[in-house]
CSV table of C-alpha atoms and ligand atoms in Angstrom, one decimal:
chain,number,residue,atom,x,y,z
K,1,MET,CA,-64.7,-133.3,-106.7
K,2,ILE,CA,-61.9,-130.9,-105.5
K,3,GLN,CA,-59.8,-132.5,-102.9
K,4,HIS,CA,-58.8,-130.0,-100.0
K,5,LEU,CA,-55.5,-131.4,-99.1
K,6,GLU,CA,-54.2,-128.4,-96.8
K,7,ARG,CA,-50.9,-129.3,-94.9
K,8,GLU,CA,-49.1,-127.5,-92.2
K,9,ALA,CA,-45.4,-128.0,-92.7
K,10,MET,CA,-43.0,-129.1,-89.9
K,11,PRO,CA,-41.6,-126.1,-87.9
K,12,SER,CA,-38.5,-125.1,-89.9
K,13,SER,CA,-35.5,-126.0,-87.5
K,14,GLN,CA,-32.6,-124.6,-89.6
K,15,GLN,CA,-32.4,-120.8,-89.4
K,16,SER,CA,-33.3,-118.5,-86.5
K,17,GLU,CA,-35.4,-115.8,-87.4
K,18,LEU,CA,-34.2,-112.3,-88.7
K,19,PRO,CA,-35.4,-109.7,-86.1
K,20,VAL,CA,-38.2,-108.3,-88.3
K,21,LEU,CA,-41.2,-107.1,-86.5
K,22,ASP,CA,-43.8,-106.3,-89.0
K,23,PHE,CA,-44.5,-104.9,-92.4
K,24,GLN,CA,-43.5,-101.1,-92.9
K,25,THR,CA,-43.7,-99.1,-95.7
K,26,ILE,CA,-44.7,-100.5,-99.0
K,27,GLU,CA,-43.3,-98.7,-101.9
K,28,PHE,CA,-44.9,-98.4,-105.5
K,29,TYR,CA,-43.0,-97.2,-108.5
K,30,VAL,CA,-45.5,-95.4,-110.5
K,31,GLY,CA,-45.9,-93.2,-114.0
K,32,ASN,CA,-47.4,-90.5,-112.0
K,33,ALA,CA,-46.9,-90.2,-108.3
K,34,LYS,CA,-49.1,-87.4,-107.9
K,35,GLN,CA,-52.2,-88.9,-109.6
K,36,ALA,CA,-51.4,-92.2,-107.7
K,37,ALA,CA,-51.3,-90.6,-104.5
K,38,LEU,CA,-54.6,-88.9,-105.0
K,39,TYR,CA,-56.3,-92.1,-106.5
K,40,TYR,CA,-55.3,-93.8,-103.0
K,41,ASN,CA,-56.4,-90.8,-101.1
K,42,LYS,CA,-59.7,-90.5,-102.9
K,43,LEU,CA,-60.6,-94.3,-103.4
K,44,PHE,CA,-58.9,-96.3,-100.7
K,45,GLY,CA,-59.1,-93.7,-97.9
K,46,PHE,CA,-55.6,-93.0,-97.2
K,47,ASP,CA,-54.3,-89.8,-95.7
K,48,ILE,CA,-51.3,-87.9,-97.6
K,49,VAL,CA,-49.1,-87.2,-94.9
K,50,ALA,CA,-45.5,-86.4,-96.5
K,51,TYR,CA,-43.8,-85.7,-99.6
K,52,ARG,CA,-40.2,-85.5,-100.9
K,53,GLY,CA,-39.4,-83.9,-104.4
K,54,PRO,CA,-37.6,-81.2,-105.9
K,55,GLU,CA,-39.1,-78.5,-103.6
K,56,THR,CA,-37.7,-80.2,-100.7
K,57,GLY,CA,-34.1,-80.5,-102.3
K,58,HIS,CA,-34.7,-84.1,-104.0
K,59,ARG,CA,-34.1,-83.4,-107.4
K,60,ASP,CA,-34.9,-86.7,-109.6
K,61,SER,CA,-38.0,-88.2,-108.3
K,62,CYS,CA,-41.3,-87.5,-106.3
K,63,SER,CA,-42.4,-89.5,-103.4
K,64,TYR,CA,-45.9,-89.1,-101.6
K,65,VAL,CA,-46.4,-90.9,-98.2
K,66,LEU,CA,-50.0,-92.5,-97.6
K,67,ARG,CA,-51.3,-93.8,-94.5
K,68,GLN,CA,-54.2,-95.4,-93.0
K,69,ASN,CA,-54.3,-96.9,-89.5
K,70,ASN,CA,-51.1,-99.4,-89.7
K,71,ILE,CA,-50.7,-99.3,-93.5
K,72,GLN,CA,-48.3,-97.0,-95.1
K,73,PHE,CA,-47.8,-97.0,-98.9
K,74,VAL,CA,-45.1,-94.6,-100.7
K,75,MET,CA,-46.1,-93.6,-104.4
K,76,THR,CA,-42.7,-92.7,-106.0
K,77,GLY,CA,-42.5,-91.4,-109.9
K,78,ALA,CA,-39.4,-90.5,-111.8
K,79,LEU,CA,-38.6,-87.0,-113.5
K,80,GLN,CA,-36.1,-88.3,-116.0
K,81,PRO,CA,-36.4,-91.1,-118.5
K,82,ASP,CA,-33.2,-92.5,-117.5
K,83,HIS,CA,-33.9,-92.6,-113.9
K,84,PRO,CA,-34.3,-96.3,-112.6
K,85,VAL,CA,-37.8,-95.5,-111.2
K,86,ALA,CA,-38.8,-94.7,-114.9
K,87,GLN,CA,-37.2,-97.7,-116.1
K,88,HIS,CA,-39.0,-99.8,-113.6
K,89,VAL,CA,-42.3,-98.3,-114.9
K,90,HIS,CA,-41.5,-98.6,-118.6
K,91,GLN,CA,-40.8,-102.7,-117.9
K,92,HIS,CA,-43.5,-103.4,-115.5
K,93,GLY,CA,-46.0,-100.6,-115.4
K,94,ASP,CA,-47.2,-99.5,-112.0
K,95,GLY,CA,-46.4,-102.0,-109.3
K,96,VAL,CA,-44.8,-102.8,-105.7
K,97,LYS,CA,-41.3,-102.2,-106.0
K,98,ASP,CA,-40.5,-102.7,-102.2
K,99,ILE,CA,-41.9,-104.5,-99.3
K,100,GLY,CA,-40.2,-103.0,-96.3
K,101,PHE,CA,-40.1,-104.4,-92.8
K,102,ALA,CA,-39.5,-103.0,-89.4
K,103,VAL,CA,-36.6,-104.5,-87.7
K,104,SER,CA,-35.4,-104.1,-84.0
K,105,ASP,CA,-31.8,-104.0,-85.1
K,106,LEU,CA,-30.5,-103.0,-88.6
K,107,ASN,CA,-26.9,-104.1,-88.3
K,108,GLN,CA,-27.7,-107.4,-87.2
K,109,THR,CA,-30.7,-108.0,-89.8
K,110,ILE,CA,-28.5,-106.9,-92.8
K,111,GLU,CA,-25.5,-108.6,-91.4
K,112,LEU,CA,-27.3,-112.2,-90.8
K,113,ALA,CA,-29.2,-111.7,-94.1
K,114,SER,CA,-25.9,-110.8,-96.3
K,115,ARG,CA,-24.1,-114.1,-94.5
K,116,ARG,CA,-27.0,-116.2,-95.3
K,117,GLY,CA,-26.8,-115.2,-99.4
K,118,ALA,CA,-29.2,-112.2,-99.7
K,119,VAL,CA,-28.2,-109.9,-102.4
K,120,VAL,CA,-27.8,-106.4,-100.8
K,121,THR,CA,-28.9,-104.0,-103.1
K,122,HIS,CA,-28.4,-100.9,-100.8
K,123,SER,CA,-26.3,-101.4,-97.8
K,124,ALA,CA,-27.0,-100.0,-94.3
K,125,ALA,CA,-27.4,-96.1,-94.2
K,126,SER,CA,-28.4,-93.8,-91.4
K,127,LEU,CA,-30.5,-90.9,-92.3
K,128,ALA,CA,-31.0,-88.1,-89.9
K,129,ASP,CA,-32.8,-84.8,-89.5
K,130,GLU,CA,-34.4,-83.0,-86.8
K,131,GLY,CA,-36.9,-85.9,-86.0
K,132,GLY,CA,-34.2,-88.3,-85.1
K,133,VAL,CA,-32.5,-91.1,-86.9
K,134,VAL,CA,-33.7,-93.9,-89.3
K,135,HIS,CA,-31.3,-96.6,-90.2
K,136,LYS,CA,-32.2,-98.5,-93.5
K,137,ALA,CA,-30.9,-101.2,-95.9
K,138,THR,CA,-32.1,-103.0,-98.7
K,139,ILE,CA,-32.2,-106.7,-100.3
K,140,ALA,CA,-33.1,-108.4,-103.7
K,141,THR,CA,-36.0,-110.8,-103.6
K,142,TYR,CA,-38.1,-112.1,-106.5
K,143,GLY,CA,-38.0,-110.5,-109.8
K,144,ASP,CA,-36.9,-106.5,-109.2
K,145,THR,CA,-38.5,-106.4,-106.1
K,146,THR,CA,-36.7,-105.6,-102.9
K,147,HIS,CA,-37.1,-105.8,-99.1
K,148,THR,CA,-36.0,-102.8,-97.1
K,149,PHE,CA,-35.3,-103.4,-93.4
K,150,PHE,CA,-36.2,-99.9,-91.3
K,151,GLU,CA,-34.8,-99.5,-87.8
K,152,CYS,CA,-37.0,-96.2,-86.9
K,153,GLU,CA,-37.0,-96.7,-82.8
K,154,GLY,CA,-37.4,-93.3,-81.5
K,155,TYR,CA,-37.6,-91.5,-84.7
K,156,HIS,CA,-40.2,-88.7,-84.3
K,157,GLY,CA,-40.3,-87.4,-87.9
K,158,VAL,CA,-43.2,-87.9,-90.3
K,159,CYS,CA,-41.9,-90.9,-92.3
K,160,GLU,CA,-38.1,-90.6,-92.5
K,161,PRO,CA,-35.6,-87.7,-92.8
K,162,GLY,CA,-36.0,-86.2,-96.3
K,163,PHE,CA,-39.9,-85.9,-96.3
K,164,GLU,CA,-41.8,-83.0,-95.1
K,165,PRO,CA,-45.3,-83.1,-93.7
K,166,ARG,CA,-48.3,-82.9,-96.2
K,167,HIS,CA,-51.8,-82.7,-94.7
K,168,LEU,CA,-54.4,-84.0,-97.0
K,169,PRO,CA,-56.9,-86.3,-94.8
K,170,ALA,CA,-58.9,-88.7,-96.5
K,171,ASN,CA,-62.6,-90.1,-95.6
K,172,PRO,CA,-61.4,-93.4,-94.0
K,173,VAL,CA,-62.7,-96.5,-95.1
K,174,GLY,CA,-61.4,-98.6,-92.2
K,175,LEU,CA,-58.6,-100.4,-93.6
K,176,GLN,CA,-56.5,-101.6,-90.7
K,177,ARG,CA,-53.3,-103.7,-91.5
K,178,VAL,CA,-51.6,-105.4,-94.1
K,179,ASP,CA,-52.5,-109.1,-93.5
K,180,HIS,CA,-50.5,-110.6,-96.3
K,181,ILE,CA,-48.4,-110.1,-99.4
K,182,VAL,CA,-48.5,-112.3,-102.3
K,183,GLY,CA,-45.5,-112.8,-104.9
K,184,ASN,CA,-45.9,-114.5,-108.3
K,185,VAL,CA,-42.9,-116.4,-109.6
K,186,GLU,CA,-42.1,-118.3,-112.8
K,187,LYS,CA,-42.9,-121.9,-113.2
K,188,GLY,CA,-40.7,-124.1,-111.1
K,189,ARG,CA,-39.3,-121.3,-109.0
K,190,MET,CA,-41.3,-121.5,-106.0
K,191,GLU,CA,-39.5,-124.0,-104.2
K,192,HIS,CA,-36.4,-121.6,-104.9
K,193,TRP,CA,-38.1,-118.5,-103.3
K,194,VAL,CA,-39.6,-120.8,-100.3
K,195,ARG,CA,-36.0,-121.8,-99.5
K,196,PHE,CA,-34.9,-118.2,-99.9
K,197,TYR,CA,-37.4,-117.2,-97.1
K,198,GLU,CA,-36.7,-120.2,-94.9
K,199,ASN,CA,-32.8,-119.7,-95.3
K,200,VAL,CA,-32.4,-116.3,-95.4
K,201,PHE,CA,-35.4,-114.8,-93.1
K,202,GLY,CA,-35.9,-117.9,-90.8
K,203,PHE,CA,-39.4,-118.0,-91.8
K,204,ARG,CA,-41.5,-121.3,-92.2
K,205,VAL,CA,-44.1,-122.7,-94.6
K,206,PHE,CA,-47.4,-121.7,-92.8
K,207,ARG,CA,-49.8,-123.2,-95.6
K,208,SER,CA,-49.4,-125.3,-98.9
K,209,PHE,CA,-51.7,-125.4,-101.6
K,210,ASP,CA,-51.3,-127.5,-104.5
K,211,GLN,CA,-53.1,-128.1,-107.8
K,212,SER,CA,-55.8,-130.2,-106.4
K,213,ASP,CA,-56.6,-126.9,-104.2
K,214,ILE,CA,-56.2,-124.4,-106.8
K,215,SER,CA,-57.4,-125.4,-110.1
K,216,THR,CA,-60.4,-124.8,-112.1
K,217,GLN,CA,-61.7,-126.7,-115.6
K,218,TYR,CA,-59.3,-124.6,-117.2
K,219,SER,CA,-56.3,-123.5,-115.3
K,220,SER,CA,-54.1,-124.0,-112.3
K,221,LEU,CA,-51.5,-122.4,-109.9
K,222,VAL,CA,-50.0,-124.1,-106.7
K,223,SER,CA,-48.7,-121.7,-103.6
K,224,LYS,CA,-47.0,-121.5,-100.4
K,225,VAL,CA,-47.5,-119.3,-97.4
K,226,MET,CA,-44.2,-118.2,-95.8
K,227,SER,CA,-44.6,-116.7,-92.4
K,228,ASN,CA,-42.6,-115.4,-89.4
K,229,ALA,CA,-43.2,-117.3,-85.8
K,230,SER,CA,-45.3,-114.6,-84.6
K,231,GLY,CA,-47.6,-114.7,-87.6
K,232,THR,CA,-47.3,-110.8,-88.2
K,233,ILE,CA,-45.7,-111.4,-91.5
K,234,LYS,CA,-47.3,-113.5,-94.1
K,235,LEU,CA,-45.6,-114.0,-97.6
K,236,PRO,CA,-47.6,-116.5,-99.9
K,237,ILE,CA,-45.9,-117.3,-103.2
K,238,ASN,CA,-47.5,-118.5,-106.3
K,239,GLU,CA,-46.3,-120.3,-109.3
K,240,PRO,CA,-48.4,-121.3,-112.5
K,241,ALA,CA,-49.2,-124.7,-113.1
K,242,GLU,CA,-50.4,-126.4,-116.5
K,243,GLY,CA,-54.0,-126.1,-117.5
K,244,VAL,CA,-55.9,-125.9,-120.7
K,245,TRP,CA,-55.8,-122.1,-120.4
K,246,LYS,CA,-52.9,-120.1,-119.5
K,247,SER,CA,-52.6,-119.9,-115.9
K,248,GLN,CA,-53.7,-116.4,-114.4
K,249,ILE,CA,-50.0,-116.3,-112.8
K,250,GLN,CA,-48.8,-116.6,-116.3
K,251,GLU,CA,-51.0,-113.9,-117.5
K,252,TYR,CA,-49.3,-111.7,-114.5
K,253,LEU,CA,-45.7,-112.7,-115.4
K,254,ASP,CA,-46.3,-112.0,-119.0
K,255,PHE,CA,-47.5,-108.4,-118.5
K,256,TYR,CA,-45.4,-107.4,-115.6
K,257,GLY,CA,-42.7,-108.9,-117.4
K,258,SER,CA,-41.1,-110.7,-114.5
K,259,PRO,CA,-41.7,-112.2,-111.0
K,260,GLY,CA,-43.4,-109.4,-108.7
K,261,VAL,CA,-46.1,-108.7,-106.1
K,262,GLN,CA,-49.7,-109.9,-107.1
K,263,HIS,CA,-51.7,-108.6,-104.5
K,264,ILE,CA,-51.9,-107.1,-101.0
K,265,ALA,CA,-54.4,-108.3,-98.6
K,266,ILE,CA,-55.4,-105.5,-96.2
K,267,SER,CA,-57.7,-106.1,-92.8
K,268,THR,CA,-60.7,-104.4,-91.9
K,269,HIS,CA,-62.7,-104.8,-88.6
K,270,ASN,CA,-66.2,-104.4,-90.6
K,271,ILE,CA,-65.8,-105.6,-94.1
K,272,ILE,CA,-69.3,-104.7,-95.0
K,273,GLU,CA,-68.8,-100.9,-94.1
K,274,THR,CA,-65.5,-101.1,-95.8
K,275,VAL,CA,-66.5,-102.4,-99.1
K,276,ASP,CA,-69.6,-100.3,-99.2
K,277,ALA,CA,-67.5,-97.0,-98.9
K,278,LEU,CA,-64.9,-98.4,-101.3
K,279,ARG,CA,-67.6,-99.3,-103.9
K,280,ALA,CA,-69.0,-95.7,-103.3
K,281,ASN,CA,-65.7,-94.2,-103.9
K,282,GLY,CA,-65.4,-96.0,-107.3
K,283,VAL,CA,-63.2,-99.2,-106.4
K,284,ASP,CA,-64.1,-102.0,-109.1
K,285,PHE,CA,-64.1,-105.6,-107.3
K,286,MET,CA,-64.0,-109.0,-109.1
K,287,THR,CA,-67.6,-110.4,-109.2
K,288,VAL,CA,-68.9,-114.0,-108.6
K,289,PRO,CA,-72.2,-115.1,-109.8
K,290,GLN,CA,-74.9,-114.8,-107.5
K,291,THR,CA,-75.2,-118.7,-107.5
K,292,TYR,CA,-72.3,-118.7,-105.3
K,293,TYR,CA,-74.7,-117.6,-102.4
K,294,ASP,CA,-77.2,-120.3,-103.3
K,295,SER,CA,-75.9,-123.0,-100.9
K,296,ILE,CA,-73.6,-120.7,-98.8
K,297,ALA,CA,-75.3,-121.2,-95.5
K,298,GLU,CA,-74.9,-124.8,-95.5
K,299,ARG,CA,-71.1,-124.3,-96.2
K,300,VAL,CA,-70.3,-122.0,-93.8
K,301,GLY,CA,-72.7,-122.2,-91.0
K,302,GLU,CA,-73.6,-119.6,-88.6
K,303,ILE,CA,-71.8,-116.4,-89.1
K,304,ARG,CA,-72.6,-112.8,-87.5
K,305,GLU,CA,-73.0,-110.8,-90.7
K,306,PRO,CA,-76.0,-110.8,-92.5
K,307,LEU,CA,-75.6,-113.1,-95.7
K,308,GLN,CA,-77.9,-110.7,-97.9
K,309,ALA,CA,-75.4,-107.7,-97.3
K,310,LEU,CA,-72.2,-110.0,-98.0
K,311,ALA,CA,-74.3,-111.1,-101.2
K,312,ASP,CA,-75.3,-107.7,-102.3
K,313,LEU,CA,-71.6,-106.5,-101.9
K,314,GLY,CA,-70.1,-109.5,-103.6
K,315,ILE,CA,-67.9,-110.5,-100.4
K,316,LEU,CA,-67.0,-114.2,-100.2
K,317,ILE,CA,-67.1,-116.4,-97.3
K,318,ASP,CA,-65.0,-119.1,-96.0
K,319,ARG,CA,-64.9,-121.5,-92.9
K,320,ASP,CA,-62.2,-123.6,-91.5
K,321,GLU,CA,-62.0,-125.6,-88.3
K,322,GLU,CA,-60.4,-122.3,-86.5
K,323,GLY,CA,-63.3,-119.9,-87.6
K,324,TYR,CA,-64.4,-118.2,-90.5
K,325,LEU,CA,-63.3,-115.2,-93.0
K,326,LEU,CA,-64.6,-112.7,-95.4
K,327,GLN,CA,-62.6,-111.6,-98.6
K,328,ILE,CA,-63.0,-109.7,-101.5
K,329,PHE,CA,-60.9,-108.7,-104.6
K,330,THR,CA,-60.5,-105.8,-106.4
K,331,GLN,CA,-59.6,-105.5,-110.3
K,332,PRO,CA,-56.3,-104.6,-111.2
K,333,VAL,CA,-55.5,-101.0,-110.0
K,334,GLN,CA,-53.7,-100.0,-113.3
K,335,ASP,CA,-53.7,-100.3,-117.0
K,336,ARG,CA,-51.8,-103.8,-117.0
K,337,PRO,CA,-53.5,-107.1,-115.3
K,338,THR,CA,-51.0,-107.2,-112.7
K,339,PHE,CA,-51.6,-106.0,-109.0
K,340,PHE,CA,-54.7,-105.9,-107.1
K,341,PHE,CA,-56.1,-105.8,-103.6
K,342,GLU,CA,-57.7,-108.1,-101.3
K,343,ILE,CA,-59.8,-106.8,-98.4
K,344,ILE,CA,-60.3,-109.4,-95.6
K,345,GLN,CA,-62.0,-109.7,-92.4
K,346,ARG,CA,-61.1,-112.7,-90.0
K,347,ALA,CA,-63.4,-114.2,-87.5
K,348,GLY,CA,-60.8,-116.7,-86.1
K,349,SER,CA,-59.7,-118.3,-89.4
K,350,GLU,CA,-55.9,-118.0,-90.3
K,351,GLY,CA,-56.8,-119.3,-93.7
K,352,PHE,CA,-56.7,-117.8,-97.2
K,353,GLY,CA,-60.1,-118.6,-98.3
K,354,LYS,CA,-59.5,-122.2,-99.9
K,355,GLY,CA,-63.3,-122.7,-100.3
K,356,ASN,CA,-63.4,-119.6,-102.3
K,357,PHE,CA,-60.3,-120.6,-104.6
K,358,LYS,CA,-62.6,-122.4,-107.1
K,359,ALA,CA,-65.3,-119.5,-107.4
K,360,LEU,CA,-62.7,-116.7,-107.2
K,361,PHE,CA,-60.4,-118.1,-110.0
K,362,GLU,CA,-63.4,-118.9,-112.2
K,363,ALA,CA,-64.2,-115.0,-111.9
K,364,ILE,CA,-60.3,-114.3,-112.9
K,365,GLU,CA,-60.6,-116.6,-115.8
K,366,ARG,CA,-63.8,-115.0,-117.1
K,367,ASP,CA,-62.0,-111.5,-116.9
K,368,GLN,CA,-58.7,-112.8,-118.4
K,369,ALA,CA,-61.1,-114.0,-121.3
K,370,ARG,CA,-62.5,-110.8,-121.8
K,371,ARG,CA,-58.7,-109.5,-122.0
K,372,GLY,CA,-58.0,-112.2,-124.6
K,373,ASN,CA,-55.0,-113.9,-122.5
K,374,VAL,CA,-56.1,-117.2,-122.4
D,1,LIG,FE1,-54.8,-113.3,-100.7
């Protein structure tokens, strides 16, 4: 029997919070930005709204800006083999390079972050064009991943100076906003990165999951969710734990070549319509056995959505004291078994689907075994 020992950590009292407001742009480094942009346009319903490349005076890389409701992704690819983006892709495969945050005051943010020990990889810069000014700066986090702070107040251009508008609308699938972004770090390093988000960002531990929560017969991991006080930004951090099989987190680390972003969870107001549309577009999802749904009504009680529709689409359900949530996970979206997406609809619950961990991780283990990585 798995013990469910979710703990609320004590509120952090040590550091004031950086003036971060919400997630902003998430930048991916990819092998072929043109094709990646169309993948997210055609499969995931993102409009292509802006472009930067040689035609706009940017000689060594191409970037496409994708937008759907409150979510903005940038796909960037290199044009030369010695470009840092090409080296990043060589090392890691396609993946998330930068998790951007909107801030109310860039100078205050970067000054505080650096005083608290953050490594500044790009110091504060102000970019201007006819749309106005964007102030930005970047710090390092786990692996080669970075956080860029954007102060865009009053900017009227399409993304940031240097980009020109593109207009390739998508058939929308109802993705609304980034709910949380999960990082995988090496065994023994989770506490280091928890302290980083506490000390540099002034975030607190919102949830903790230990081995008794997240283990199957074969493998295991531990996780802590870092959050700002308003709850707009949630950053879970996973590390592998010992098991009979290789932890799914260790498989990620082996193939990404370092710590990095494991998944982005995106919210929707209607997960049945969203997942139906994504499946029709060709997105493939992790599957749980139909036995998962056998005793689901007893486990989750009354919910608004028809259970059969959820079962048909493979959507998972979890309930806690605050309400319930519906969630589903895609297969990795690139060749390497690294980064994937979660689609989530919350109905009161602020949790992460703890009741689904076992079914979900058994599904991941089956896929891991098929790849020969156990
Ligand atoms: Fe998640």
